[in-house]
Short mmCIF file of C-alpha atoms in Angstrom, two decimals:
data_model
loop_
_atom_site.label_atom_id
_atom_site.label_comp_id
_atom_site.label_asym_id
_atom_site.label_seq_id
_atom_site.Cartn_x
_atom_site.Cartn_y
_atom_site.Cartn_z
CA MET A 173 -15.01 7.59 83.85
CA ASN A 174 -18.70 6.82 82.75
CA LEU A 175 -18.29 5.56 78.93
CA LEU A 176 -22.19 6.47 78.44
CA ASN A 177 -21.35 10.18 79.49
CA LEU A 178 -18.23 10.19 77.23
CA SER A 179 -20.29 9.14 74.46
CA LYS A 180 -22.17 12.29 74.36
CA LEU A 181 -19.47 13.89 73.01
CA SER A 182 -18.38 13.64 69.18
CA SER A 183 -15.48 11.14 68.02
CA ASP A 184 -13.80 14.19 66.75
CA GLU A 185 -14.24 16.18 70.11
CA ILE A 186 -12.66 13.45 72.02
CA LEU A 187 -9.87 12.42 69.58
CA ALA A 188 -9.00 16.28 69.47
CA GLY A 189 -5.83 16.95 71.41
CA SER A 190 -2.18 18.28 71.37
CA PHE A 191 0.38 16.07 70.21
CA GLY A 192 4.39 16.31 70.18
CA ILE A 193 7.08 13.83 69.78
CA GLU A 194 10.66 13.63 71.12
CA TRP A 195 13.38 11.31 70.16
CA GLU A 196 17.04 10.81 71.37
CA SER A 197 19.38 8.85 69.35
CA LEU A 198 23.14 8.58 69.53
CA ARG A 199 25.24 9.52 66.37
CA ALA A 200 27.29 6.34 65.33
CA LYS A 201 30.13 5.95 62.84
CA GLY A 202 30.19 3.34 60.12
CA ASP A 203 31.85 0.41 62.20
CA GLY A 204 29.28 0.73 64.74
CA GLU A 205 31.18 2.64 67.27
CA LEU A 206 30.15 6.13 68.77
CA SER A 207 31.02 9.17 67.23
CA LEU A 208 33.05 11.61 69.44
CA THR A 209 32.78 14.59 67.30
CA PRO A 210 31.15 17.60 68.53
CA HIS A 211 27.13 18.52 67.74
CA PRO A 212 27.33 19.04 64.35
CA GLU A 213 27.52 22.71 63.30
CA ILE A 214 24.59 22.44 60.64
CA PHE A 215 22.04 22.61 63.68
CA GLY A 216 23.28 25.72 65.01
CA ASP A 217 23.24 26.61 68.74
CA LYS A 218 21.71 23.58 70.67
CA LEU A 219 20.58 26.09 73.43
CA THR A 220 18.53 28.03 71.32
CA ASN A 221 17.66 25.34 68.36
CA PRO A 222 13.93 24.35 69.43
CA LEU A 223 13.61 21.14 67.13
CA ILE A 224 17.25 19.78 67.34
CA THR A 225 19.27 19.76 70.29
CA THR A 226 21.54 17.12 72.35
CA ASP A 227 20.20 15.14 75.50
CA PHE A 228 22.88 13.89 77.96
CA SER A 229 25.95 13.38 75.33
CA GLU A 230 27.51 15.82 72.94
CA SER A 231 26.96 12.37 70.57
CA GLN A 232 23.03 12.22 71.71
CA ILE A 233 20.96 14.08 69.09
CA GLU A 234 17.43 14.96 70.44
CA ILE A 235 14.77 16.11 68.20
CA ILE A 236 11.69 17.79 69.70
CA THR A 237 8.80 18.44 67.51
CA PRO A 238 6.47 21.47 68.32
CA THR A 239 2.66 20.46 69.16
CA PHE A 240 0.33 19.61 66.64
CA ASN A 241 -3.66 19.46 67.03
CA THR A 242 -3.26 16.05 65.15
CA ILE A 243 -1.15 12.77 65.30
CA GLU A 244 -0.76 12.79 61.64
CA LYS A 245 0.81 16.44 61.83
CA ALA A 246 2.76 15.65 64.70
CA PHE A 247 4.07 12.37 63.01
CA ASP A 248 4.69 13.74 59.58
CA THR A 249 6.85 16.54 60.91
CA PHE A 250 8.66 14.31 63.30
CA SER A 251 9.37 11.84 60.23
CA LEU A 252 10.79 14.78 58.34
CA LEU A 253 12.80 16.44 60.98
CA SER A 254 14.43 12.81 61.48
CA ASP A 255 15.13 12.80 57.66
CA LEU A 256 16.52 16.05 57.79
CA VAL A 257 19.00 15.24 60.70
CA ASN A 258 20.10 11.91 59.46
CA SER A 259 20.81 13.19 55.84
CA SER A 260 22.72 16.05 57.10
CA LEU A 261 25.21 13.85 59.01
CA PRO A 262 28.67 13.28 57.73
CA GLU A 263 28.94 10.45 54.94
CA ASP A 264 30.35 8.01 57.60
CA GLU A 265 28.00 9.03 60.28
CA TYR A 266 24.33 8.01 61.39
CA LEU A 267 21.84 7.98 63.60
CA TRP A 268 21.69 4.61 65.87
CA PHE A 269 18.36 3.35 65.36
CA GLN A 270 18.30 1.19 69.00
CA SER A 271 17.59 2.36 72.39
CA ILE A 272 20.69 0.34 73.90
CA PRO A 273 23.84 1.76 72.77
CA CYS A 274 26.34 1.24 69.90
CA ILE A 275 30.14 0.22 70.59
CA LEU A 276 31.07 2.87 73.42
CA PRO A 277 34.56 3.77 74.39
CA TYR A 278 35.93 3.96 78.01
CA TRP A 279 33.58 5.94 80.07
CA ASP A 280 35.76 8.67 80.58
CA GLN A 281 36.06 9.43 76.58
CA ILE A 282 32.15 9.58 76.21
CA PRO A 283 31.48 13.37 75.99
CA ILE A 284 28.98 15.02 78.15
CA ALA A 285 27.09 17.96 76.19
CA GLN A 286 29.04 21.04 76.21
CA TYR A 287 27.16 24.35 76.65
CA SER A 288 28.33 27.80 76.49
CA ASP A 289 27.89 30.03 79.52
CA GLU A 290 24.17 30.51 79.21
CA GLY A 291 23.97 26.57 79.56
CA VAL A 292 26.25 26.00 82.55
CA GLU A 293 23.35 24.57 84.81
CA SER A 294 22.49 22.01 81.93
CA GLN A 295 26.02 20.99 81.79
CA LYS A 296 26.54 20.82 85.48
CA TYR A 297 23.22 18.87 86.02
CA ARG A 298 24.37 16.17 83.30
CA GLU A 299 28.02 16.30 84.89
CA ASP A 300 25.95 15.22 88.14
CA LEU A 301 24.05 12.54 86.84
CA ALA A 302 26.93 11.05 85.25
CA LYS A 303 28.47 10.86 88.73
CA LYS A 304 25.36 9.24 90.13
CA TYR A 305 24.20 6.63 87.75
CA GLY A 306 27.41 6.27 85.41
CA VAL A 307 27.94 7.94 81.90
CA LYS A 308 27.04 4.68 79.96
CA LYS A 309 23.55 4.37 81.36
CA GLN A 310 22.81 7.82 80.33
CA MET A 311 23.32 6.69 76.55
CA ILE A 312 20.40 4.59 76.89
CA SER A 313 17.72 6.69 74.47
CA GLY A 314 13.99 6.59 73.32
CA VAL A 315 11.07 8.14 71.74
CA HIS A 316 8.66 10.08 74.08
CA PHE A 317 5.08 11.01 73.42
CA ASN A 318 3.43 14.14 74.53
CA PHE A 319 -0.25 14.46 75.05
CA SER A 320 -3.24 16.53 76.27
CA PHE A 321 -6.76 16.52 75.52
CA THR A 322 -8.32 20.03 74.48
CA ASP A 323 -9.53 22.45 77.37
CA GLU A 324 -12.64 22.77 75.05
CA PHE A 325 -13.35 19.00 75.35
CA LEU A 326 -12.50 18.71 78.85
CA GLU A 327 -14.80 21.82 79.70
CA LYS A 328 -17.78 20.11 78.01
CA LEU A 329 -17.08 16.88 79.70
CA GLN A 330 -16.94 18.46 82.99
CA LYS A 331 -20.51 19.79 82.33
CA ILE A 332 -21.97 16.76 81.42
CA GLU A 333 -20.42 15.14 84.50
CA LYS A 334 -21.77 17.94 86.37
CA SER A 335 -18.71 18.45 88.49
CA ASP A 336 -18.23 20.98 91.32
CA LEU A 337 -14.66 21.16 91.02
CA SER A 338 -12.53 24.01 89.69
CA PHE A 339 -11.31 23.50 85.95
CA LYS A 340 -7.91 23.15 87.18
CA GLU A 341 -9.02 20.31 89.45
CA PHE A 342 -11.10 18.60 87.17
CA LYS A 343 -8.24 18.61 84.47
CA ASN A 344 -5.88 17.49 86.82
CA ASN A 345 -8.06 14.59 88.09
CA VAL A 346 -8.36 13.59 84.48
CA TYR A 347 -4.49 13.36 83.99
CA LEU A 348 -4.02 12.02 87.62
CA LYS A 349 -6.32 8.99 86.53
CA ILE A 350 -4.42 8.43 83.26
CA ALA A 351 -0.95 8.26 84.97
CA ARG A 352 -2.38 5.83 87.87
CA ASN A 353 -3.70 3.48 85.10
CA TYR A 354 -1.06 3.86 82.68
CA LEU A 355 1.80 3.08 85.07
CA ARG A 356 -0.77 -0.23 85.70
CA TYR A 357 -0.83 -1.25 82.19
CA CYS A 358 2.18 0.09 80.61
CA TRP A 359 3.55 -3.49 80.62
CA LEU A 360 1.36 -3.91 77.11
CA ILE A 361 3.01 -0.96 75.41
CA ILE A 362 6.34 -2.66 76.43
CA TYR A 363 5.25 -6.01 74.85
CA LEU A 364 3.60 -4.37 71.69
CA THR A 365 6.46 -1.99 71.21
CA GLY A 366 9.67 -2.91 72.84
CA CYS A 367 12.79 -3.53 70.40
CA SER A 368 15.88 -3.34 72.74
CA ILE A 369 16.82 -6.94 73.09
CA GLY A 370 20.76 -6.73 72.92
CA SER A 371 23.80 -5.11 74.15
CA HIS A 372 27.63 -4.79 72.88
CA LYS A 373 30.01 -6.04 75.73
CA THR A 374 31.02 -2.13 76.02
CA PHE A 375 27.99 -1.44 77.72
CA SER A 376 26.62 -1.97 81.20
CA ASN A 377 27.28 -5.18 82.99
CA ASP A 378 24.02 -5.44 84.66
CA CYS A 379 22.30 -5.63 81.31
CA ILE A 380 24.69 -8.25 80.03
CA HIS A 381 24.01 -10.65 82.90
CA LEU A 382 20.25 -10.62 82.15
CA MET A 383 21.10 -11.88 78.62
CA ASP A 384 21.05 -15.52 77.47
CA THR A 385 22.90 -15.55 74.39
CA LYS A 386 26.10 -14.34 73.00
CA ASP A 387 27.24 -13.61 69.43
CA ASP A 388 30.42 -14.21 67.38
CA TYR A 389 31.27 -10.21 67.48
CA GLY A 390 31.50 -9.03 71.20
CA SER A 391 27.72 -8.95 71.90
CA TYR A 392 24.77 -10.35 73.78
CA TYR A 393 21.13 -10.64 73.52
CA SER A 394 18.16 -12.23 74.75
CA THR A 395 15.62 -14.48 73.35
CA ARG A 396 13.50 -14.38 76.40
CA GLY A 397 12.26 -10.37 76.55
CA PRO A 398 11.34 -7.47 74.19
CA SER A 399 12.84 -4.35 75.96
CA PHE A 400 15.99 -4.12 78.14
CA ARG A 401 15.83 -0.14 77.78
CA ASN A 402 12.68 -0.90 80.31
CA ALA A 403 14.02 -3.79 82.25
CA SER A 404 15.59 -3.55 85.77
CA CYS A 405 18.86 -3.05 84.12
CA GLY A 406 17.47 0.30 82.52
CA TYR A 407 17.73 3.77 83.30
CA LYS A 408 16.10 3.89 86.72
CA ASN A 409 16.40 5.74 89.97
CA LEU A 410 18.74 4.19 92.22
CA LYS A 411 15.97 3.63 94.76
CA GLU A 412 12.68 2.65 94.04
CA LEU A 413 10.53 5.83 94.36
CA TYR A 414 6.72 5.77 94.46
CA PRO A 415 5.11 9.45 94.65
CA SER A 416 1.44 9.63 95.40
CA TYR A 417 -0.61 10.16 92.37
CA ASN A 418 -4.07 10.90 94.24
CA SER A 419 -3.66 14.88 93.83
CA VAL A 420 -0.90 17.28 92.71
CA ASP A 421 -0.56 18.23 96.21
CA GLU A 422 0.59 15.04 97.35
CA PHE A 423 2.62 14.57 94.20
CA VAL A 424 4.50 17.66 94.74
CA ARG A 425 4.68 16.73 98.67
CA ASP A 426 6.43 13.37 97.93
CA ILE A 427 8.80 14.63 94.98
CA ASN A 428 9.93 17.35 97.85
CA GLY A 429 10.34 14.55 100.33
CA PHE A 430 12.46 12.72 97.97
CA ILE A 431 14.61 15.91 97.40
CA GLU A 432 15.30 16.65 100.91
CA ASN A 433 16.20 12.79 101.68
CA GLY A 434 18.79 13.26 98.66
CA ASP A 435 17.30 10.48 96.70
CA LEU A 436 16.60 13.17 93.89
CA SER A 437 18.42 16.62 93.34
CA GLU A 438 15.53 18.15 91.56
CA ALA A 439 11.99 16.98 90.42
CA LYS A 440 12.95 16.00 86.77
CA GLU A 441 15.16 13.40 88.00
CA LEU A 442 12.42 10.99 88.70
CA TYR A 443 12.59 8.48 86.03
CA THR A 444 9.22 7.05 85.57
CA GLN A 445 6.95 5.73 82.60
CA ILE A 446 4.75 8.77 82.58
CA ARG A 447 5.50 12.37 83.71
CA LEU A 448 3.06 14.99 84.61
CA LYS A 449 4.09 18.08 83.01
CA PRO A 450 3.44 21.60 84.04
CA LYS A 451 3.04 24.99 82.26
CA ASN A 452 6.56 26.27 83.35
CA PRO A 453 9.15 23.02 83.28
CA LYS A 454 11.73 25.33 84.71
CA ASP A 455 9.74 25.51 87.92
CA LEU A 456 8.15 22.21 87.78
CA LEU A 457 6.69 21.86 91.26
CA ASN A 458 5.48 25.13 91.79
CA SER A 459 3.94 25.39 88.21
CA LEU A 460 1.98 22.15 88.68
CA GLN A 461 0.81 23.28 91.79
CA ASN A 462 -0.32 26.78 90.54
CA ASP A 463 -0.93 26.12 87.25
CA GLY A 464 -2.05 22.44 87.18
CA ILE A 465 -1.16 19.63 84.62
CA GLU A 466 -0.77 20.88 81.37
CA TYR A 467 -0.22 17.53 79.61
CA ILE A 468 1.37 13.88 79.93
CA GLU A 469 4.68 12.53 78.58
CA ILE A 470 4.74 8.97 77.84
CA ARG A 471 8.23 7.48 77.95
CA THR A 472 8.00 3.93 77.15
CA LEU A 473 8.62 3.72 73.56
CA ASP A 474 11.98 2.12 72.42
CA ILE A 475 13.34 3.53 69.27
CA ASN A 476 12.07 1.28 66.44
CA PRO A 477 14.91 0.26 64.11
CA PHE A 478 12.42 -0.97 61.14
CA TYR A 479 11.10 2.72 60.32
CA LYS A 480 13.39 5.83 59.51
CA CYS A 481 12.26 7.65 62.13
CA GLY A 482 12.40 5.33 65.08
CA LEU A 483 8.74 5.19 65.33
CA VAL A 484 5.69 3.79 63.60
CA ARG A 485 2.45 5.47 63.02
CA HIS A 486 0.01 2.84 63.72
CA ASP A 487 1.98 2.48 67.17
CA MET A 488 1.20 6.18 67.97
CA LYS A 489 -2.54 5.90 66.95
CA PHE A 490 -2.71 2.93 69.35
CA LEU A 491 -1.03 4.95 72.13
CA HIS A 492 -3.32 7.61 71.54
CA LEU A 493 -6.52 5.07 71.96
CA PHE A 494 -4.78 3.44 75.01
CA LEU A 495 -4.52 6.76 76.58
CA ILE A 496 -8.13 7.31 76.12
CA TYR A 497 -9.11 3.80 77.43
CA MET A 498 -6.72 4.84 80.55
CA PHE A 499 -9.24 7.56 81.16
CA ILE A 500 -12.30 5.38 81.00
CA LYS A 501 -10.86 2.00 82.34
CA ASP A 502 -12.02 1.65 86.45
CA GLU A 503 -9.45 1.54 88.72
CA SER A 504 -8.57 -1.32 90.85
CA ASP A 505 -8.31 -0.43 94.93
CA TYR A 506 -5.43 -3.06 95.50
CA PRO A 507 -3.04 -0.98 97.80
CA ASP A 508 0.35 -2.06 96.48
CA TRP A 509 -0.59 -1.17 92.93
CA GLN A 510 2.68 0.74 92.11
CA LYS A 511 5.07 -2.10 93.54
CA GLU A 512 3.02 -4.56 91.29
CA ALA A 513 3.05 -2.39 88.47
CA LYS A 514 6.86 -2.00 88.36
CA ILE A 515 7.42 -6.10 88.79
CA ASN A 516 5.00 -6.42 85.52
CA GLU A 517 6.79 -3.72 83.78
CA GLU A 518 10.36 -5.37 84.26
CA ASN A 519 8.93 -8.86 83.97
CA THR A 520 7.53 -8.03 80.64
CA ALA A 521 10.55 -6.47 79.58
CA GLU A 522 12.70 -9.07 80.44
CA CYS A 523 10.83 -12.36 80.13
CA ALA A 524 7.58 -11.69 77.86
CA TYR A 525 8.35 -14.29 75.43
CA VAL A 526 8.60 -17.24 78.23
CA GLU A 527 5.52 -19.15 78.37
CA SER A 528 5.71 -19.78 82.18
CA MET A 529 6.17 -15.77 82.93
CA ARG A 530 3.08 -14.50 84.73
CA LEU A 531 2.14 -10.98 85.69
CA LEU A 532 0.60 -9.98 88.49
CA ARG A 533 -2.96 -8.73 88.71
CA ASP A 534 -4.11 -7.49 92.27
CA GLY A 535 -1.91 -10.11 93.68
CA LYS A 536 -3.00 -12.95 91.61
CA GLU A 537 -0.84 -14.45 88.68
CA VAL A 538 -2.31 -14.25 85.42
CA THR A 539 -0.73 -14.91 81.79
CA LEU A 540 0.21 -12.08 79.71
CA LYS A 541 -1.61 -13.10 76.48
CA SER A 542 -4.76 -13.58 78.34
CA TRP A 543 -4.89 -9.85 79.88
CA ALA A 544 -3.38 -8.40 77.27
CA ALA A 545 -6.05 -9.67 74.87
CA GLU A 546 -9.18 -8.77 77.48
CA ILE A 547 -7.44 -5.16 77.19
CA ILE A 548 -7.81 -5.03 73.36
CA ASN A 549 -11.07 -6.49 73.40
CA GLU A 550 -12.24 -3.86 76.06
CA MET A 551 -10.79 -1.25 73.53
CA TYR A 552 -12.75 -2.51 70.77
CA GLY A 553 -15.65 -2.14 72.75
CA MET A 554 -14.81 1.40 73.36
CA CYS A 555 -14.01 2.29 69.92
CA GLU A 556 -17.48 1.02 69.21
CA VAL A 557 -19.38 3.06 71.04
CA LEU A 558 -17.46 6.11 70.91
CA GLY A 559 -17.42 5.76 67.07
CA PHE A 560 -13.75 5.33 66.69
CA ASP A 561 -12.51 4.01 63.23
CA GLU A 562 -9.61 2.46 64.52
CA PHE A 563 -10.47 -1.42 64.30
CA HIS A 564 -7.48 -1.96 61.98
CA THR A 565 -4.97 -0.54 64.64
CA LEU A 566 -6.41 -2.85 67.34
CA SER A 567 -6.27 -5.90 64.93
CA LEU A 568 -2.57 -5.03 64.57
CA MET A 569 -1.96 -5.15 67.92
CA LEU A 570 -4.19 -8.18 68.69
CA ASN A 571 -2.16 -10.22 66.14
CA ARG A 572 1.01 -9.22 67.83
CA ILE A 573 -0.30 -10.78 70.98
CA SER A 574 -1.72 -14.03 69.80
CA ASN A 575 1.70 -14.48 67.57
CA PRO A 576 4.65 -13.08 69.42
CA ASP A 577 6.77 -13.59 66.15
CA LEU A 578 5.01 -10.52 64.84
CA THR A 579 6.49 -8.11 67.69
CA TYR A 580 9.32 -5.97 67.07
CA GLY A 581 11.55 -7.67 69.27
CA GLN A 582 11.00 -11.24 67.81
CA ARG A 583 11.76 -9.76 64.36
CA LEU A 584 14.88 -8.07 65.53
CA LEU A 585 15.81 -11.39 67.19
CA LYS A 586 15.83 -13.37 63.76
CA LEU A 587 18.24 -10.57 62.18
CA ILE A 588 20.50 -10.59 65.27
CA GLU A 589 20.68 -14.31 65.21
CA GLU A 590 21.73 -14.28 61.65
CA ASN A 591 24.04 -11.17 61.73
CA GLY A 592 24.91 -10.29 65.14
CA TYR A 593 23.67 -7.21 67.20
CA ILE A 594 26.09 -4.65 66.26
CA ASN A 595 26.05 -5.76 62.59
CA THR A 596 22.34 -5.63 62.28
CA HIS A 597 22.13 -2.31 63.71
CA ILE A 598 24.85 -1.02 61.36
CA ILE A 599 22.53 -2.42 58.30
CA LEU A 600 19.48 -1.03 59.81
CA SER A 601 20.58 2.20 60.54
CA LYS A 602 22.35 2.75 57.43
CA ASN A 603 19.45 1.64 55.52
CA ASN A 604 17.41 4.27 57.49
CA LYS A 605 19.64 7.13 56.58
CA GLN A 606 19.68 6.17 52.92
CA THR A 607 15.75 5.90 52.92
CA SER A 608 15.69 9.65 54.55
CA ILE A 609 18.28 10.62 51.78
CA ASP A 610 15.91 9.24 49.08
CA TYR A 611 12.91 10.66 50.63
CA LEU A 612 14.35 14.13 50.65
CA LYS A 613 14.79 13.99 46.92
CA THR A 614 11.40 13.07 46.12
CA ILE A 615 9.78 16.43 47.69
CA ASP A 616 10.46 20.08 47.01
CA ILE A 617 10.96 21.70 50.26
CA GLU A 618 11.20 25.31 48.66
CA GLU A 619 7.52 25.00 47.41
CA CYS A 620 5.99 24.42 50.64
CA ASP A 621 6.13 27.00 53.11
CA GLU A 622 5.40 24.83 56.23
CA LEU A 623 8.02 22.55 55.44
CA LYS A 624 10.44 25.12 54.76
CA LYS A 625 9.76 26.90 57.90
CA TYR A 626 10.86 23.64 59.91
CA VAL A 627 13.89 23.00 57.58
CA ASP A 628 15.04 26.47 58.25
CA ILE A 629 14.77 26.06 61.79
CA ALA A 630 16.16 22.68 62.21
CA LEU A 631 19.36 23.46 60.05
CA ALA A 632 19.84 26.64 61.75
CA GLY A 633 23.57 26.68 61.24
CA ASN A 634 23.34 26.01 57.18
#
């Protein structure tokens, strides 16, 4: 993408888009154990409530925002929904503010999400996943960020680029390029936002074996890396799968091949850091081919325990800028880029705080700090040319790179060293719930039609 061509459009046009957030979180009890009660009735039917549902487990709440035309609106609504959910849980129950699970019971006591007759396919899909990957791995949770440019912006850009492609093909190529580059560079997002460094002994042994320290309360943690949700022990496909992102047709061909080979049961079982999302998710592959890519879903973000909705506004703003940068950034022609990207992703997740750790850049070793600083400096240049007033956001990220003590993972490490993994997250999770309760007391929802609309939908069973 030519930066000068992009600069012919206004900053408002480039930054405009559609934004949405999804968040999975376990329900935990006051002692840090998984709550085994059914999905709370106050949220109504999980099949019909568009905002509050369950993910894999009956004990795993999922919050899904509508799409908004600004990050601010998406974030504010997401924050409100998390306040409503957490404050609506029983007194001795709260959302678990950590991507790696709380204290788990034996695998056969973890409740898979239960559905009425209309949801029989959803329930069977979860039961099949449990058999294939194990129930405990399904309890890993995270934050997803959904994004698309406006069609108006893409139409203007196509004219500036003088592209002869159909609009659907042009739009597909935009998102495919972002997807390719995001896979190459998502290690930076893992470093900047990673916050899953510990595990209770009741979780998965393959994660525990990667951790170098044990606390006095039956948990383990790592001093070496920021995100074991994104590590080799995280929630991954059983086999490394590398579909082509050169075109939608090639992507669909490869996914169909994985399904025919038995590697995937269906297209949505492909677990990757970024997903290409179609207009009709129920007919994913056909819709991708017929309608094109509607938006992209970023799946890298850990739950942030330091904020009441598990996500920090500055991180979301940075991710938006990062995706624009992914569109602008020239691509390498290194043939094994996907395999190299996977190595970088897992090495960063497991060993980013180790000085001797090296990333691979087109087959050559490079330090994380030098490559990360180069990326942020290029993003400074992008913001200057395109007129984005986001230098403070970039400065925050550059500080995390130069001083790892400012990263969420290192901040969490200090608390775990003092209080242990489970106790730390009990404290943080309870504090976040109380913060949500206190905040809701300060606003008059009845006076705001927009807020009341979401309250009525979210708390459908009230």
